[in-house]
Tab-separated table of C-alpha atoms in Angstrom:
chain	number	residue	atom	x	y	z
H	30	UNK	CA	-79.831	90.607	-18.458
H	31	UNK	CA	-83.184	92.727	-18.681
H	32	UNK	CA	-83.042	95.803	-15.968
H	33	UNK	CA	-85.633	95.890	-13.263
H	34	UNK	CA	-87.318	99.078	-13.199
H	35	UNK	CA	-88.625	99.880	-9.948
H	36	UNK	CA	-92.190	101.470	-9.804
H	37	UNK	CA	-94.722	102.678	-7.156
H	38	UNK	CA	-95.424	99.376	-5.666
H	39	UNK	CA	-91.727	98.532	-4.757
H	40	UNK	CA	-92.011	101.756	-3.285
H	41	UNK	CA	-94.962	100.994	-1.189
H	42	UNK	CA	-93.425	97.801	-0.687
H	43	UNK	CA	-89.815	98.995	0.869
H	44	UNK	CA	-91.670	101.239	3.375
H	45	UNK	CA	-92.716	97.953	5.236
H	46	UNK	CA	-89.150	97.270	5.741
H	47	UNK	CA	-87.462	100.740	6.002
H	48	UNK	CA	-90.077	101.471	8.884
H	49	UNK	CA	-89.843	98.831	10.480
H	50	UNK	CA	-86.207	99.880	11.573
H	51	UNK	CA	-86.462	104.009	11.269
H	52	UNK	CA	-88.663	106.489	11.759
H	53	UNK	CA	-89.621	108.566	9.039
H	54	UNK	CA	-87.002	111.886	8.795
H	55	UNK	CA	-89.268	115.376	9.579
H	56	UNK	CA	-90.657	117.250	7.405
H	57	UNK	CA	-89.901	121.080	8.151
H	58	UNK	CA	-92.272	123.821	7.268
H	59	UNK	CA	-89.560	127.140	6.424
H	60	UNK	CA	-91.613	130.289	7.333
H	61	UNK	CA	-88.281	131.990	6.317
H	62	UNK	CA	-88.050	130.199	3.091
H	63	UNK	CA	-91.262	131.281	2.212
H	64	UNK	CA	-90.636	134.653	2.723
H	65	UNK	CA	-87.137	134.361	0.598
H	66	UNK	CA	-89.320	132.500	-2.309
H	67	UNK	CA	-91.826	135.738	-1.931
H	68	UNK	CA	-94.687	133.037	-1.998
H	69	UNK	CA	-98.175	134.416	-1.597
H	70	UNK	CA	-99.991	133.320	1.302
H	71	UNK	CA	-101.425	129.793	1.337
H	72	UNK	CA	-98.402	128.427	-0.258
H	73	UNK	CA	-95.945	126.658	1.802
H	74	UNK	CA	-92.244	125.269	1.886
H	75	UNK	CA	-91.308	122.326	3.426
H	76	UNK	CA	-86.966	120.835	3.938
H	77	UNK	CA	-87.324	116.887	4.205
H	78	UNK	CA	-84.457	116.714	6.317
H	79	UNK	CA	-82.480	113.037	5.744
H	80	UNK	CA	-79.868	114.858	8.663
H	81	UNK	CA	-81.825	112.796	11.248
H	82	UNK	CA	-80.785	109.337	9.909
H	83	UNK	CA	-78.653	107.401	12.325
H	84	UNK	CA	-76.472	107.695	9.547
H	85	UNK	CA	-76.895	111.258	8.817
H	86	UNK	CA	-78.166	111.025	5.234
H	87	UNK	CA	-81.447	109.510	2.970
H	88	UNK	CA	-78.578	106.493	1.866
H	89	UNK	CA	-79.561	104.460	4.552
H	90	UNK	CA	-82.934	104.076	3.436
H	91	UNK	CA	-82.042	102.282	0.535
H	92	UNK	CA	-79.155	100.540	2.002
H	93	UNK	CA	-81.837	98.522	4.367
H	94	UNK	CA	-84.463	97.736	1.591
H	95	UNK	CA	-81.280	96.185	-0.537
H	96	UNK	CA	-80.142	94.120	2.054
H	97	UNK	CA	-84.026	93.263	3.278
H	98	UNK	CA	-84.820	91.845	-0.651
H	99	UNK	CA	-81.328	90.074	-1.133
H	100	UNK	CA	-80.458	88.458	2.047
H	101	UNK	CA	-81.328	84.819	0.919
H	102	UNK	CA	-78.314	85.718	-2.066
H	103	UNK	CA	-76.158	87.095	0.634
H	104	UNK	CA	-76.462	84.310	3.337
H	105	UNK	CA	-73.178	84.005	4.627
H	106	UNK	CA	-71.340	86.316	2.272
H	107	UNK	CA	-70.193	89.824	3.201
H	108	UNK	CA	-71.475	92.811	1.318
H	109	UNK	CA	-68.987	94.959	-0.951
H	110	UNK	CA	-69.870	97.939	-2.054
H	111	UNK	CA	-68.234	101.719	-3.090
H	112	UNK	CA	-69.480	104.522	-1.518
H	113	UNK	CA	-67.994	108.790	-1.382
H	114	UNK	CA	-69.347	108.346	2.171
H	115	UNK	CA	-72.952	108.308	2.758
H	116	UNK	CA	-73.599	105.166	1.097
H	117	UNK	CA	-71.195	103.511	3.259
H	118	UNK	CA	-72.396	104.279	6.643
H	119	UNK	CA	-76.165	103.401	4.941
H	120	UNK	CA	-74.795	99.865	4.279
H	121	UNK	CA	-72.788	99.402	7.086
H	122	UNK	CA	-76.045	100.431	9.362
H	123	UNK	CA	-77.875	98.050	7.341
H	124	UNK	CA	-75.309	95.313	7.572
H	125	UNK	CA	-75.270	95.305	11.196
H	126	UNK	CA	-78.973	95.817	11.144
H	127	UNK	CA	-79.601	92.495	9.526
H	128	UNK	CA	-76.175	90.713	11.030
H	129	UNK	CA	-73.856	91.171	7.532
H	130	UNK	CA	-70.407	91.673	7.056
H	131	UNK	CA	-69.882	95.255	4.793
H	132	UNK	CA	-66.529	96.065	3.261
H	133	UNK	CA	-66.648	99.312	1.670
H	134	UNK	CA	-64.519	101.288	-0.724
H	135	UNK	CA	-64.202	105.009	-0.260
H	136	UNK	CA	-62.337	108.034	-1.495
H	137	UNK	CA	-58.981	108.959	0.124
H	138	UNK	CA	-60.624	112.410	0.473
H	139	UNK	CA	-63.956	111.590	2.284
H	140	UNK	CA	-64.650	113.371	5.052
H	141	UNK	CA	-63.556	112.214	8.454
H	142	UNK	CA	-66.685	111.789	9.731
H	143	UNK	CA	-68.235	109.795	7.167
H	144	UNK	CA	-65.349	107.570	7.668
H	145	UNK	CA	-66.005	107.197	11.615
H	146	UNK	CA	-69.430	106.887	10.933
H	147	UNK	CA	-69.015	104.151	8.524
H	148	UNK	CA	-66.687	102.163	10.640
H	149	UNK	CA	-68.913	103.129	13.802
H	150	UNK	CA	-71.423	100.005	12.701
H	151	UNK	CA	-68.795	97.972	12.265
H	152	UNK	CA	-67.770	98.551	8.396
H	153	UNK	CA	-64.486	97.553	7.084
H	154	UNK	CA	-63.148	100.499	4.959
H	155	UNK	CA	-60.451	100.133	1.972
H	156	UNK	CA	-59.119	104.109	0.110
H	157	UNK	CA	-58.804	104.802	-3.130
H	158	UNK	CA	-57.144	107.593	-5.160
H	159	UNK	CA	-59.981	109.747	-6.152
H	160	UNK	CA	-57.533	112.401	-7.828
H	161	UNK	CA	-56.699	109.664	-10.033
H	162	UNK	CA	-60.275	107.230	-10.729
H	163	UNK	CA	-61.044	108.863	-13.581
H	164	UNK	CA	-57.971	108.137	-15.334
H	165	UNK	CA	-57.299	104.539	-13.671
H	166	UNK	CA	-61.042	103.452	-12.841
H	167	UNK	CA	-59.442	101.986	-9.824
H	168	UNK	CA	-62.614	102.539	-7.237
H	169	UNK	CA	-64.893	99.955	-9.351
H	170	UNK	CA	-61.908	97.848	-10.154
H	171	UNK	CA	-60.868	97.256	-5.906
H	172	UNK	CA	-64.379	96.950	-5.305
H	173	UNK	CA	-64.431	94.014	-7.798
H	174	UNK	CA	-61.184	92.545	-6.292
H	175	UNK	CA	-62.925	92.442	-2.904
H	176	UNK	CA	-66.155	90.472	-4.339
H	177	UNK	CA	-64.209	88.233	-5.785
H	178	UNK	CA	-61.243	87.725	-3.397
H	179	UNK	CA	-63.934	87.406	-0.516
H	180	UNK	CA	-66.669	85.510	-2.064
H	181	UNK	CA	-68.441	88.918	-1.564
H	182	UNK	CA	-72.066	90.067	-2.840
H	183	UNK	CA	-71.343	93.342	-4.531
H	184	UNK	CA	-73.927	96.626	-3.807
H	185	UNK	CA	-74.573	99.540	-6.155
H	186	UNK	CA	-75.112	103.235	-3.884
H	187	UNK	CA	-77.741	103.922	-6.588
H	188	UNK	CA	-78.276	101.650	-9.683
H	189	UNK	CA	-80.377	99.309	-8.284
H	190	UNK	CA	-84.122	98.602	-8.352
H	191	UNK	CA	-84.392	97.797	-4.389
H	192	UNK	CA	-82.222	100.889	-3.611
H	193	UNK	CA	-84.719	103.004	-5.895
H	194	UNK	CA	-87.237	101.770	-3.759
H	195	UNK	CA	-85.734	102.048	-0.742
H	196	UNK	CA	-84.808	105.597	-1.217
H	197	UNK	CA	-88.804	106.475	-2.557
H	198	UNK	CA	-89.814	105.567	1.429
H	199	UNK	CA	-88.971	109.243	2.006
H	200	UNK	CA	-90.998	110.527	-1.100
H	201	UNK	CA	-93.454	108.240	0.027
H	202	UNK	CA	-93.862	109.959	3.588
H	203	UNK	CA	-93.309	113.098	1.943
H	204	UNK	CA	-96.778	112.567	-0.021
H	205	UNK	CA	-98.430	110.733	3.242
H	206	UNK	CA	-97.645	113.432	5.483
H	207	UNK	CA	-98.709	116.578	2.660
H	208	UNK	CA	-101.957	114.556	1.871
H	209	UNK	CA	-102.870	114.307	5.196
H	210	UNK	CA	-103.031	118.141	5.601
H	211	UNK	CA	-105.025	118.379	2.570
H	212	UNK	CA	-102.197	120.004	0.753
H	213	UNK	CA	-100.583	119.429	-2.847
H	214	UNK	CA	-96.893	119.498	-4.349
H	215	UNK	CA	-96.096	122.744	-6.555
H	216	UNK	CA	-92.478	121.730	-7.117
H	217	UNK	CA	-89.786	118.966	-5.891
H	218	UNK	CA	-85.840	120.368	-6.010
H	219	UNK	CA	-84.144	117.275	-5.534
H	220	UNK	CA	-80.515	116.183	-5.899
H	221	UNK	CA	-78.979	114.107	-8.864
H	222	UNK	CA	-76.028	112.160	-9.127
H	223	UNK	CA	-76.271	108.608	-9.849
H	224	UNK	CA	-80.208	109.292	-9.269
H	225	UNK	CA	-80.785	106.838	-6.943
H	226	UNK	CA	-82.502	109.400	-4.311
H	227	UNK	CA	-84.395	111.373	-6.804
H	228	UNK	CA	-85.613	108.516	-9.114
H	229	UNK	CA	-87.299	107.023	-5.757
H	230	UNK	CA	-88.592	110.499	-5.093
H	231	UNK	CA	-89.855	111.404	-7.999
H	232	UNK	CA	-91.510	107.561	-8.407
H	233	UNK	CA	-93.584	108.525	-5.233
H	234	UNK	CA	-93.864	112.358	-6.146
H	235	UNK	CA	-94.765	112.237	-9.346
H	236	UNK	CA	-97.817	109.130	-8.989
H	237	UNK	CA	-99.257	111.753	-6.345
H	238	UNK	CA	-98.844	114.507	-7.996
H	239	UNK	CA	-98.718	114.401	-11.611
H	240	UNK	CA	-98.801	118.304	-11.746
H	241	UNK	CA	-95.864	119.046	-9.709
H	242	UNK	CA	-92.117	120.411	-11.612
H	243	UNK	CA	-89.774	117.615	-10.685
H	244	UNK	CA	-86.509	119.724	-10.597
H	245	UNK	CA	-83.179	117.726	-10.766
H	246	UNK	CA	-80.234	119.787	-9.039
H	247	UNK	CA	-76.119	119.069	-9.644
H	248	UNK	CA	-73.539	121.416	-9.328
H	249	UNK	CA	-71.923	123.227	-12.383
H	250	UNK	CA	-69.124	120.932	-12.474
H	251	UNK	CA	-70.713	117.306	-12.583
H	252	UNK	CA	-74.249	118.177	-14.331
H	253	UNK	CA	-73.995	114.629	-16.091
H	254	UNK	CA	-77.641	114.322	-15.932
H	255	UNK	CA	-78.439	117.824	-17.342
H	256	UNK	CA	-76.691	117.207	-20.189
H	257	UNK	CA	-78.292	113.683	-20.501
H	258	UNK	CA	-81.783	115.431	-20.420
H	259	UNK	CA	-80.744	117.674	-23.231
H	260	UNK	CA	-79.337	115.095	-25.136
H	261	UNK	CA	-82.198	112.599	-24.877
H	262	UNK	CA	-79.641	109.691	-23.175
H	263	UNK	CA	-77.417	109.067	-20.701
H	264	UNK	CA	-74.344	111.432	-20.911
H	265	UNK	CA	-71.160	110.428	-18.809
H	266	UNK	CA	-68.570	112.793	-17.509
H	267	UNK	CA	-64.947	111.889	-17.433
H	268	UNK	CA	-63.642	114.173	-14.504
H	269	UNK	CA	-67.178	115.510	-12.106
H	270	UNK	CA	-65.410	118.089	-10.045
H	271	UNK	CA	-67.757	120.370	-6.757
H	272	UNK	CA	-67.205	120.690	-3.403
H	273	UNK	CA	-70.602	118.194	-3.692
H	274	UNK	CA	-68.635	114.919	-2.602
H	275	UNK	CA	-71.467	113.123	-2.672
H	276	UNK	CA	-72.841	114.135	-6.311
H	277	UNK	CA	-69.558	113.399	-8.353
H	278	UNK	CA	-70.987	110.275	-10.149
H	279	UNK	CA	-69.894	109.999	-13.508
H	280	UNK	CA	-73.500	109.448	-15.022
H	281	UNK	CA	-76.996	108.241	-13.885
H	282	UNK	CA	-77.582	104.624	-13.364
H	283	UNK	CA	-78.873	102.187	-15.683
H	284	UNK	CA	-81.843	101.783	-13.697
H	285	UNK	CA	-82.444	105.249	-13.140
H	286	UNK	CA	-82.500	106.907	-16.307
H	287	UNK	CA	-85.955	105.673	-17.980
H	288	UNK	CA	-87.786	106.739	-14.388
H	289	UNK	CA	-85.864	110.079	-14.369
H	290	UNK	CA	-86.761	110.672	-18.156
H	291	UNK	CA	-90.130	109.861	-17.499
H	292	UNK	CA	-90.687	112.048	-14.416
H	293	UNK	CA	-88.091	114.884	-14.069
H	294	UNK	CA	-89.213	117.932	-16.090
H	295	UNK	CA	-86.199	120.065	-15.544
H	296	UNK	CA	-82.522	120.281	-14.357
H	297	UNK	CA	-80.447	122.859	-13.007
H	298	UNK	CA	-76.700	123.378	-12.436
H	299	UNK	CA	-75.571	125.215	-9.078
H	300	UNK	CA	-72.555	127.040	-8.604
H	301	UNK	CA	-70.161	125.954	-5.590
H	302	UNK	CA	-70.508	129.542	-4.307
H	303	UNK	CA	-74.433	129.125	-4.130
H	304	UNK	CA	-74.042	126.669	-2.611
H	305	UNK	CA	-72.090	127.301	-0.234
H	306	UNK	CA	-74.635	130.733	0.210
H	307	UNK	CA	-77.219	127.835	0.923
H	308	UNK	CA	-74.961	126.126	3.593
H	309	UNK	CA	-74.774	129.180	5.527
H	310	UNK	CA	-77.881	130.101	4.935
H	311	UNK	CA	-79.302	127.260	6.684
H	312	UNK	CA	-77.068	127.841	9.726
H	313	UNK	CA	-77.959	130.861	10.372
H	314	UNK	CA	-81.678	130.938	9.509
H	315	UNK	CA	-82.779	127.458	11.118
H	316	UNK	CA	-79.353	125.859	12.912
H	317	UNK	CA	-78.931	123.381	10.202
H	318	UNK	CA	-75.120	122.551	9.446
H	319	UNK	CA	-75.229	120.443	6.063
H	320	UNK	CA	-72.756	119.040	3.267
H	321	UNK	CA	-72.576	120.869	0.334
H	322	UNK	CA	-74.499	118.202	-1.260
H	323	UNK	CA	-77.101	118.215	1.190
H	324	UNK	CA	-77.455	122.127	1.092
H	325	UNK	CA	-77.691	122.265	-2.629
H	326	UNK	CA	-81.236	121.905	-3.445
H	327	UNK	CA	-81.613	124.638	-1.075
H	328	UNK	CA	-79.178	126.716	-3.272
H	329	UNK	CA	-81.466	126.261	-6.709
H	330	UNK	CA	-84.617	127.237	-4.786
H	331	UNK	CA	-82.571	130.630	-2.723
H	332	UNK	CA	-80.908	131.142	-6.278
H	333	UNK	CA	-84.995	130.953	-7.910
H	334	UNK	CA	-83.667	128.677	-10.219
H	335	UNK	CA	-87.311	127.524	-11.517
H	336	UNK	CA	-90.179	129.446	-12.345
H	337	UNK	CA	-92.494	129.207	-9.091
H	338	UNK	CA	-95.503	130.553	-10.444
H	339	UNK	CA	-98.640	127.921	-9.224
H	340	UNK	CA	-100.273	126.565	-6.811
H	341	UNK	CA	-99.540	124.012	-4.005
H	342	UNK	CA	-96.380	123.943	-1.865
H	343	UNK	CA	-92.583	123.863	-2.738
H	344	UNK	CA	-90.481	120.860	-1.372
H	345	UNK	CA	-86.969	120.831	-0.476
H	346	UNK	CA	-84.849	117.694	-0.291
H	347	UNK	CA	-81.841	118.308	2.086
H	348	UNK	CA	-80.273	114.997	1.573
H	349	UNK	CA	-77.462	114.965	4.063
H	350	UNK	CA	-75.714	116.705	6.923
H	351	UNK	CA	-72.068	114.924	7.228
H	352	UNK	CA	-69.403	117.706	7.180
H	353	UNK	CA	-66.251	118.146	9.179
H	354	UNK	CA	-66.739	120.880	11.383
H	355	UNK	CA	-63.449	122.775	10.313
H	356	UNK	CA	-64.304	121.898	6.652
H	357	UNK	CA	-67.787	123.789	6.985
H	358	UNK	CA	-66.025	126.803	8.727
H	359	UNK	CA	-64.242	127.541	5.787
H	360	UNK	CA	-66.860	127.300	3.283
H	361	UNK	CA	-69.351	129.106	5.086
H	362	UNK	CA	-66.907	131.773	5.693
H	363	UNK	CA	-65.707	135.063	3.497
H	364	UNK	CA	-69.103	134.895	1.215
């Protein structure tokens, strides 16, 4: 079967139905990461901040344009889908949203509250052993029992056309909102994992702003798509390890690749400890307690990862905020 590659119109398209159910999430001017960056004046920073979801995270942008485009092929069927967390309180949201049944497979070692979100809109959640998955492969093969034990329509968190789209809405206001100040994009850090969020970023990003460094961000430990870019295809990793739950995909999607090849000019790998730096960082500086994965885009742009030289303003994704309190208290700590 011939992959759909979304583009700018299914972009455009999918913020019809993502805003007609959320608000668009804020985007922050930093005055402190500005003076961090050492930018001269007239340039600006701005954190897109996904932490005001319902759901806590950009997933559930996607999540609702998926289920929008496929509900005549879902009818009456529930929804499967696996998720480290995010994905599965985006799907659930969107399940109850449009009146679906979700079951969702997550890692034993999810954080509690992206379990309690998830089953919060009314999710059913099955564990695997994530320890294990890489050896057994036994996350894609319950989700697969589930579809086919309950008749169930099965969802990909990122390798998906409509989920592309869905997840450009926010690169989409992004550009709205920057355009309307009669300002321009210098640079885009963005997260990368299965490259669901930044492929619909950098779709609405890069169409604006054809001048702007598209910078892909993974930690050390699960840089799949760093060493895909280097290596001119998709690279898979048989064991992603980082305290970045949510960016421990073994490669990019399918679907993702050719618009991340086409638009991401450069990708960087963050150490744990930056990132962590980051996390606290944006706790103390603007009251913002974030995952690791969240926080990490934050980390390449503290840690200068990309040469900042020219002109228009730097954007920051911060994809998430779901962290167990205790959880955050010890990363943040002894730094």
């Amino acid at each position: 079967m011939a992959v759909r590659i979304a583009g700018l119109h299914d972009v455009q398209a999918a913020a019809a139905v993502v805003h007609g159910h959320l608000s668009p999430a804020p985007l922050i001017r930093s005055y402190a990461l500005e003076r961090e960056l050492g930018l001269p004046t007239g340039r600006r920073v701005w954190i897109k901040d996904y932490g005001w979801t319902p759901v806590g995270s950009f997933k559930v942008l996607g999540a609702l344009n998926w289920v929008a485009r496929n509900l005549d092929r879902i009818g009456d069927r529930p929804i499967a889908a696996h998720s480290s967390g995010n994905f599965a309180s985006g799907i659930a949201f969107a399940g109850r949203t449009f009146g679906k049944r979700v079951i969702i497979v997550m890692p034993d070692t999810a954080p509690q509250v992206k379990f309690a979100l998830t089953r919060s809109f009314g999710a059913e959640v099955r564990t695997y052993d994530i320890a294990r998955d890489h050896e057994t492969g036994e996350r894609d093969r319950l989700t697969r029992t589930i579809a086919e034990q309950e008749n169930a329509i099965q969802a990909s968190p990122y390798d998906d056309a409509d989920v592309i789209a869905g997840n450009g809405v926010g690169g989409l206001e992004i550009v709205e909102e920057l355009t309307r100040q009669g300002r321009a994009v210098s640079h885009l850090f963005c997260q990368v994992s299965g490259g669901g969020l930044m492929a619909g970023h950098a779709l609405a990003i890069g169409s604006a702003f054809p001048e702007a460094e598209i910078v892909g961000v993974e930690p050390e430990g699960a840089d799949d798509f760093r060493r895909s870019m280097a290596a001119g295809e998709r690279v898979r990793l048989d064991h992603p390890s980082s305290i970045c739950d949510g960016l421990l995909s073994y490669d990019v999607g399918e679907h993702n690749w050719p618009i991340l090849r086409r638009y991401v000019k450069s990708a960087v790998a963050i150490s744990d400890r930056d990132t962590r730096r980051a996390m606290r960082w944006l706790d103390d500086v603007h009251g913002l307690r974030t995952e690791p994965s969240g926080a990490i885009a934050t980390a390449a742009a503290l840690a200068r990862r990309a040469d900042l030289d020219g002109e228009g303003d730097v954007v920051v994704v911060l994809s998430g905020r779901n962290v167990d309190g205790r959880q955050f208290r010890e990363w943040t700590s002894d730094l």
